[in-house]
Coordinates of N, CA, C and O in Angstrom, one line a residue:
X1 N -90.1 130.8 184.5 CA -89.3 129.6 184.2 C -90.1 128.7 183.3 O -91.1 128.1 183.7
X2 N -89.6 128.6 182.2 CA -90.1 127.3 181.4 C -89.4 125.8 181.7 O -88.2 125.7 181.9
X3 N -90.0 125.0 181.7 CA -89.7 123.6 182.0 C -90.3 122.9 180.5 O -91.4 123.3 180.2
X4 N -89.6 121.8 179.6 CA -90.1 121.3 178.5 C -89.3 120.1 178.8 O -88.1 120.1 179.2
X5 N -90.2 118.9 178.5 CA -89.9 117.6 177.8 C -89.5 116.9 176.8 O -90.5 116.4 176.3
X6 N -88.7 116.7 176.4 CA -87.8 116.1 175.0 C -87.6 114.6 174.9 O -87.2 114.0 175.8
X7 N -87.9 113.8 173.4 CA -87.6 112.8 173.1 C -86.7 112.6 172.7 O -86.8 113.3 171.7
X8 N -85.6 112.0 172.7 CA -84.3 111.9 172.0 C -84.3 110.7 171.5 O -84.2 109.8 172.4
X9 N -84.2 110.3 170.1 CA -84.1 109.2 169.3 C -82.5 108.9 168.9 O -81.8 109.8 168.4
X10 N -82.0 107.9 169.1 CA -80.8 107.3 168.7 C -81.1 105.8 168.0 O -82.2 105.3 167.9
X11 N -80.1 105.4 167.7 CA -79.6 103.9 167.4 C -79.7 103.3 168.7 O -79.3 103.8 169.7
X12 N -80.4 102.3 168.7 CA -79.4 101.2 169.9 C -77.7 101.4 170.2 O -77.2 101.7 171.3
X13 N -77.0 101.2 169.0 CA -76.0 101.0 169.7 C -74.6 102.3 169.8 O -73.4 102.4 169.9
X14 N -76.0 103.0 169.6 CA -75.1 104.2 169.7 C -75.8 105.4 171.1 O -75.3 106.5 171.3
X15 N -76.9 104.6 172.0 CA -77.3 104.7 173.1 C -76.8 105.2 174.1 O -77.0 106.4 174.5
X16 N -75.7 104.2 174.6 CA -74.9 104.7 175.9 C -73.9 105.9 175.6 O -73.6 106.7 176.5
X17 N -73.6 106.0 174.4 CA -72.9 107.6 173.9 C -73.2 108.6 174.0 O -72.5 109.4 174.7
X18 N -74.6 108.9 173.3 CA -75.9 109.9 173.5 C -76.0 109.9 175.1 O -75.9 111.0 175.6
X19 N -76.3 108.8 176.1 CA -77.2 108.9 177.2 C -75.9 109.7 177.9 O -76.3 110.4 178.7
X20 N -74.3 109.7 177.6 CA -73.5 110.0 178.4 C -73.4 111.4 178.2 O -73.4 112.4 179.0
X21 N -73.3 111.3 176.5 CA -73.0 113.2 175.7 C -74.1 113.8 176.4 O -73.9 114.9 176.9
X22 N -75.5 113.1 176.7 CA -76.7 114.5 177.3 C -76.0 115.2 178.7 O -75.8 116.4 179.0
X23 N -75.8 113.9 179.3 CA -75.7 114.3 180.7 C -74.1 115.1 180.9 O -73.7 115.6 182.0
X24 N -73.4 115.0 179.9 CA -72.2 115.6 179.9 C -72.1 117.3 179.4 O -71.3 118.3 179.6
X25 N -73.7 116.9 178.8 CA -73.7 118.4 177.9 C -74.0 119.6 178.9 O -73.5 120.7 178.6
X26 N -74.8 119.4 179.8 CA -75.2 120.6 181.1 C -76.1 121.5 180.6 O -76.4 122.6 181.0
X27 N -76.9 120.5 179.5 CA -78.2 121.1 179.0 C -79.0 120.9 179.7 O -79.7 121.8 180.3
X28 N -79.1 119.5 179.8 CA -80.6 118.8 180.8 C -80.4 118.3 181.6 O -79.4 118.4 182.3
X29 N -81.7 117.4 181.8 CA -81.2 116.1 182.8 C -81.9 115.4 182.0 O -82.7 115.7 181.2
X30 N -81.2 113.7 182.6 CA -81.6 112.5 181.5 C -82.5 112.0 182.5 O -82.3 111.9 183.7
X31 N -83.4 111.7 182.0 CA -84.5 110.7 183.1 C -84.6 109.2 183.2 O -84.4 108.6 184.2
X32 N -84.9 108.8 181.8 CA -84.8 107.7 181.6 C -84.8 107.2 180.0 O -84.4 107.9 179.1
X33 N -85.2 105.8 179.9 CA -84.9 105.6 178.0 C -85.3 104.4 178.3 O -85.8 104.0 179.4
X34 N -85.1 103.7 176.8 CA -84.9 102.1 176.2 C -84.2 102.3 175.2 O -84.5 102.7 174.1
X35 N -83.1 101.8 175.6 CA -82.1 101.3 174.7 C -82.5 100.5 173.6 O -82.2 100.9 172.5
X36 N -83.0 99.6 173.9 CA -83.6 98.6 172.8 C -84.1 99.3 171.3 O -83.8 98.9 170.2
X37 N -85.2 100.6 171.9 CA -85.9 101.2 171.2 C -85.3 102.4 170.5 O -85.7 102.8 169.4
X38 N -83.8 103.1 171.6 CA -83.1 104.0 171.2 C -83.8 105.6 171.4 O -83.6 106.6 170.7
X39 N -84.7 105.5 172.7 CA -85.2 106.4 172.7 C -84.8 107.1 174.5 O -84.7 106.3 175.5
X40 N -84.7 108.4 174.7 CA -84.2 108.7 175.6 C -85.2 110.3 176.2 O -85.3 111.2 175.4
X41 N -85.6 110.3 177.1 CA -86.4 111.1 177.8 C -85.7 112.2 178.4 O -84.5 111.8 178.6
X42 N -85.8 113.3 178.6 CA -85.0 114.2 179.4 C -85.9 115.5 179.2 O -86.9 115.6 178.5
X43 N -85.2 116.7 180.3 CA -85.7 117.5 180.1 C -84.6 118.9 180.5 O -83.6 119.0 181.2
X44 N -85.5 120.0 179.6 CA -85.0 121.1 179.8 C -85.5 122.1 181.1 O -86.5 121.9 181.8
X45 N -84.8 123.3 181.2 CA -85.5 124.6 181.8 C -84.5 125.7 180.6 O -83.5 125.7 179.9
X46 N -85.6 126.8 181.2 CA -85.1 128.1 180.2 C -85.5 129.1 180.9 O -85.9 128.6 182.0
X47 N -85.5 130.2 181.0 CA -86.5 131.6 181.2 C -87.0 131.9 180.3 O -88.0 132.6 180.6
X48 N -86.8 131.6 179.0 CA -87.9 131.7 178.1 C -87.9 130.9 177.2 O -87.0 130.2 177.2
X49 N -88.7 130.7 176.0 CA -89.0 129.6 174.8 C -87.4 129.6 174.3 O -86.6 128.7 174.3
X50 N -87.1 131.2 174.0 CA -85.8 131.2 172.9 C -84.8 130.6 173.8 O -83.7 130.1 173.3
X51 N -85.0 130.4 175.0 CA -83.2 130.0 175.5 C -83.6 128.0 175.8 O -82.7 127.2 176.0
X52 N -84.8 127.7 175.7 CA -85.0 126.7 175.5 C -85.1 125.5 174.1 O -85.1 124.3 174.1
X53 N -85.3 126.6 172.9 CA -85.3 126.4 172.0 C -83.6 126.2 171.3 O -83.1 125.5 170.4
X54 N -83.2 127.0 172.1 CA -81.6 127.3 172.2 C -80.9 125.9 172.3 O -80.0 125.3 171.7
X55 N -81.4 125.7 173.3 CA -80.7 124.4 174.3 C -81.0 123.3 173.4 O -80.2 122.5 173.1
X56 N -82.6 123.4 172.9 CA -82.4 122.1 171.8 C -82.1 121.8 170.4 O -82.2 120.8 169.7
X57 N -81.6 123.1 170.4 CA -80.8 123.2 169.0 C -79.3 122.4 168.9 O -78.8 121.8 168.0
X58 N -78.8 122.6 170.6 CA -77.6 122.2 170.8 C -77.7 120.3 171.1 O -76.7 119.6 170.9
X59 N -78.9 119.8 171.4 CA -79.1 118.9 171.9 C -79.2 118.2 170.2 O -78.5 117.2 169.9
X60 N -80.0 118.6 169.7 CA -80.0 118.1 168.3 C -78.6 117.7 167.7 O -78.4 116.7 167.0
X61 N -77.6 118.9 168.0 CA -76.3 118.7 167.2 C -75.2 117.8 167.8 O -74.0 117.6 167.5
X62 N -76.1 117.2 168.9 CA -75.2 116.2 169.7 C -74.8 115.2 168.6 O -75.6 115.3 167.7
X63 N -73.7 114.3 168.5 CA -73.4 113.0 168.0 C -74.1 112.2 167.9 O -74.5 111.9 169.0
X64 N -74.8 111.2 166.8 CA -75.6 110.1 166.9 C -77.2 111.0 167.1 O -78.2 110.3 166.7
X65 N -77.3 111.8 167.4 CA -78.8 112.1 167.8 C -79.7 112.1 166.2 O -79.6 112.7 165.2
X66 N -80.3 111.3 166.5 CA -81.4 111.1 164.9 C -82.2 112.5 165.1 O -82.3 113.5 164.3
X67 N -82.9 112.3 166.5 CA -84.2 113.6 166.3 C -84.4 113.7 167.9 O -84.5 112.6 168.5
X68 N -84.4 115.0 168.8 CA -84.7 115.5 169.6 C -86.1 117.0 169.6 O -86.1 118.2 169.5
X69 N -87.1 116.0 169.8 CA -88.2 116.7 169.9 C -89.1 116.8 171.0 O -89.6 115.9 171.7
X70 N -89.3 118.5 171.2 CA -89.9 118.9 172.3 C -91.6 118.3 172.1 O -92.4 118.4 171.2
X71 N -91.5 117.6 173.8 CA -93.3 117.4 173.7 C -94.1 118.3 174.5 O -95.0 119.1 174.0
X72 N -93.9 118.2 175.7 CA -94.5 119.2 176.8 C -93.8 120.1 177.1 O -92.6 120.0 177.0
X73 N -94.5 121.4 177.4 CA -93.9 122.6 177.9 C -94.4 123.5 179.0 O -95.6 123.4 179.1
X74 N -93.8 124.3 179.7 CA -94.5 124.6 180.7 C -93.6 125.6 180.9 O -92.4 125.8 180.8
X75 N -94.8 126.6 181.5 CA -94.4 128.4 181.8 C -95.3 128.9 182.9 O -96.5 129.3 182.9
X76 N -94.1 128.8 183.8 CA -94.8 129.3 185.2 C -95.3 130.4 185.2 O -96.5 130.6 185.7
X77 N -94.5 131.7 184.6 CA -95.5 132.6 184.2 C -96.5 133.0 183.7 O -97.3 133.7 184.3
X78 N -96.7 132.5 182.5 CA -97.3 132.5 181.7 C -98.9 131.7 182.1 O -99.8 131.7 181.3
X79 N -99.0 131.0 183.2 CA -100.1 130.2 183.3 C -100.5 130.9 184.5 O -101.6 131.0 184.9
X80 N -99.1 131.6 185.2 CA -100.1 132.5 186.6 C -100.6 134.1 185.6 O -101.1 135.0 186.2
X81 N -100.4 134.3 184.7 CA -100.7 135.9 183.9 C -102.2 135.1 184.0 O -103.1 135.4 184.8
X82 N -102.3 133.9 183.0 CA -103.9 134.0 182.2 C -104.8 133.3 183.2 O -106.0 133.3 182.9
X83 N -104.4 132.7 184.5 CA -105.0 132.6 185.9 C -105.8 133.9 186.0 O -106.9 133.9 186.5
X84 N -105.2 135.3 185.6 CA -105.5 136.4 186.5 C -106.6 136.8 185.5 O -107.2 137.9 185.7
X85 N -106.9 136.0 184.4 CA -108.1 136.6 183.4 C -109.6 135.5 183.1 O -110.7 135.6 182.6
X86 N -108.6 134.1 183.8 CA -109.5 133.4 183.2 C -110.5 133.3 183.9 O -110.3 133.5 185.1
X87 N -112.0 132.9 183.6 CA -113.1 132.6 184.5 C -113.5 131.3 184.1 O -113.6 130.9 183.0
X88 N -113.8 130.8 185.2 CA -113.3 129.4 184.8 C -115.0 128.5 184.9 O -115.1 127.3 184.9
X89 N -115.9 129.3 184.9 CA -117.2 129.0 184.4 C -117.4 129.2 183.4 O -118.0 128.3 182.7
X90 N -116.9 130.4 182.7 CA -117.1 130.8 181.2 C -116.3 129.3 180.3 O -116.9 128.6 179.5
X91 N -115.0 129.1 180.8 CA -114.2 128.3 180.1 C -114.8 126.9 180.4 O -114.5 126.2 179.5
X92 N -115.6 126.3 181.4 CA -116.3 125.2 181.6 C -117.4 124.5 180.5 O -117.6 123.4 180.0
X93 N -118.2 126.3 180.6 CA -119.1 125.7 179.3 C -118.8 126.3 177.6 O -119.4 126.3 176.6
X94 N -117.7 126.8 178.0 CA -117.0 126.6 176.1 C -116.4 125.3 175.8 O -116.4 125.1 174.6
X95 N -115.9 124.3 176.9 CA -115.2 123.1 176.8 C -116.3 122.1 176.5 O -115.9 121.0 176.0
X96 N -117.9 122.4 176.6 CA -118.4 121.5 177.0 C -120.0 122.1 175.2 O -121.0 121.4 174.8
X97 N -119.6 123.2 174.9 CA -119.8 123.7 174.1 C -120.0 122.6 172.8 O -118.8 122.7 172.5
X98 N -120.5 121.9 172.0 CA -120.3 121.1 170.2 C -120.1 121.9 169.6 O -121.0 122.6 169.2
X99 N -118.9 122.1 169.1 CA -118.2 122.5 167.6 C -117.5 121.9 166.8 O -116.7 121.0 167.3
X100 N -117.5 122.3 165.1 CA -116.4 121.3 164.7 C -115.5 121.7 164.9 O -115.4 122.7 165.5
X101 N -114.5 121.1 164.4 CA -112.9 120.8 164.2 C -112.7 122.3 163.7 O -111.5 122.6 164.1
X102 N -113.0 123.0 163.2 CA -112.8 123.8 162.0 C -113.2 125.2 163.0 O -112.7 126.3 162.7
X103 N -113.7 125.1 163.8 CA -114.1 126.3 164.2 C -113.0 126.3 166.0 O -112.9 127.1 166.9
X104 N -112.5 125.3 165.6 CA -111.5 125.3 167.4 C -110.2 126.3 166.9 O -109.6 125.9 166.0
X105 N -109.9 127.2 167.4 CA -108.9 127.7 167.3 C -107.7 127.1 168.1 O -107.7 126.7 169.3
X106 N -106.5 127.1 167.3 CA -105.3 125.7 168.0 C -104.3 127.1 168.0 O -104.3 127.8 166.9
X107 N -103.6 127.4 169.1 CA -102.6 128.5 168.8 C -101.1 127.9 169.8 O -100.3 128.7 170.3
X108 N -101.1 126.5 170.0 CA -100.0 126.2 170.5 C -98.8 125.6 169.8 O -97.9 125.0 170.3
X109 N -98.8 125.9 168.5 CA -97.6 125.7 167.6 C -96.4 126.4 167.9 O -96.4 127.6 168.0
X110 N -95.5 125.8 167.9 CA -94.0 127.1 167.5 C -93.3 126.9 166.7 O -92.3 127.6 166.5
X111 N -94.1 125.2 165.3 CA -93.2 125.7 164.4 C -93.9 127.0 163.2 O -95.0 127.6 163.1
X112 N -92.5 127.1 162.6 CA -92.3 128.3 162.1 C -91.8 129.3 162.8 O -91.0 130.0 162.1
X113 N -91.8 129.7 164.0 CA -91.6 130.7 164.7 C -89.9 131.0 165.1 O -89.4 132.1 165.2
X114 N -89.3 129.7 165.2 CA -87.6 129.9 165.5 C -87.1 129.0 163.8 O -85.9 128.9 163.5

């Protein structure tokens, strides 16, 4: 089960529209916002990235939505798989390891990928 976090940007006063279309839509759930700011918090679930990715495809094409972007994400699976490999002394003193920027390998992107 994937669980992801989404920002959803609107107008002020096109707010209570959006805050109604999310919760109307049976994508997410809405958590909370500031209207003022036009910004609205919610979140998804999926079984996997693509059916979450899915969901925010549809959330983007809502009415009024400026920009719905995924922040956090989370895969129950996927953190009990690399539980079963990780050693967590080894990973203590790689964390604690001086390197530059240049030599950190970053592989949590998805754009490009849908």
């Amino acid at each position: 089960m994937n669980i992801s976090s989404i920002i959803v940007k609107t107008l002020p006063q096109n707010y209570d529209s959006v805050w109604m279309n999310l919760i109307d839509s049976g994508l997410c759930e809405v958590h909370f916002g500031n209207k003022e700011k036009g910004i609205i918090i919610i979140t998804i679930e999926g079984k996997n990235v693509e059916e979450e990715i899915d969901k925010l495809t549809k959330i983007q094409d809502i009415p009024y939505v400026i920009s719905a972007d995924m922040h956090m994400s989370y895969c129950e699976e996927e953190l009990e798989e690399m539980k079963k490999d990780m050693d967590l002394n080894a990973t203590v003193e790689e964390l604690n390891t001086d390197r530059k920027a240049e030599e950190v390998g970053y592989f949590g992107s998805l754009k490009g990928k849908y």
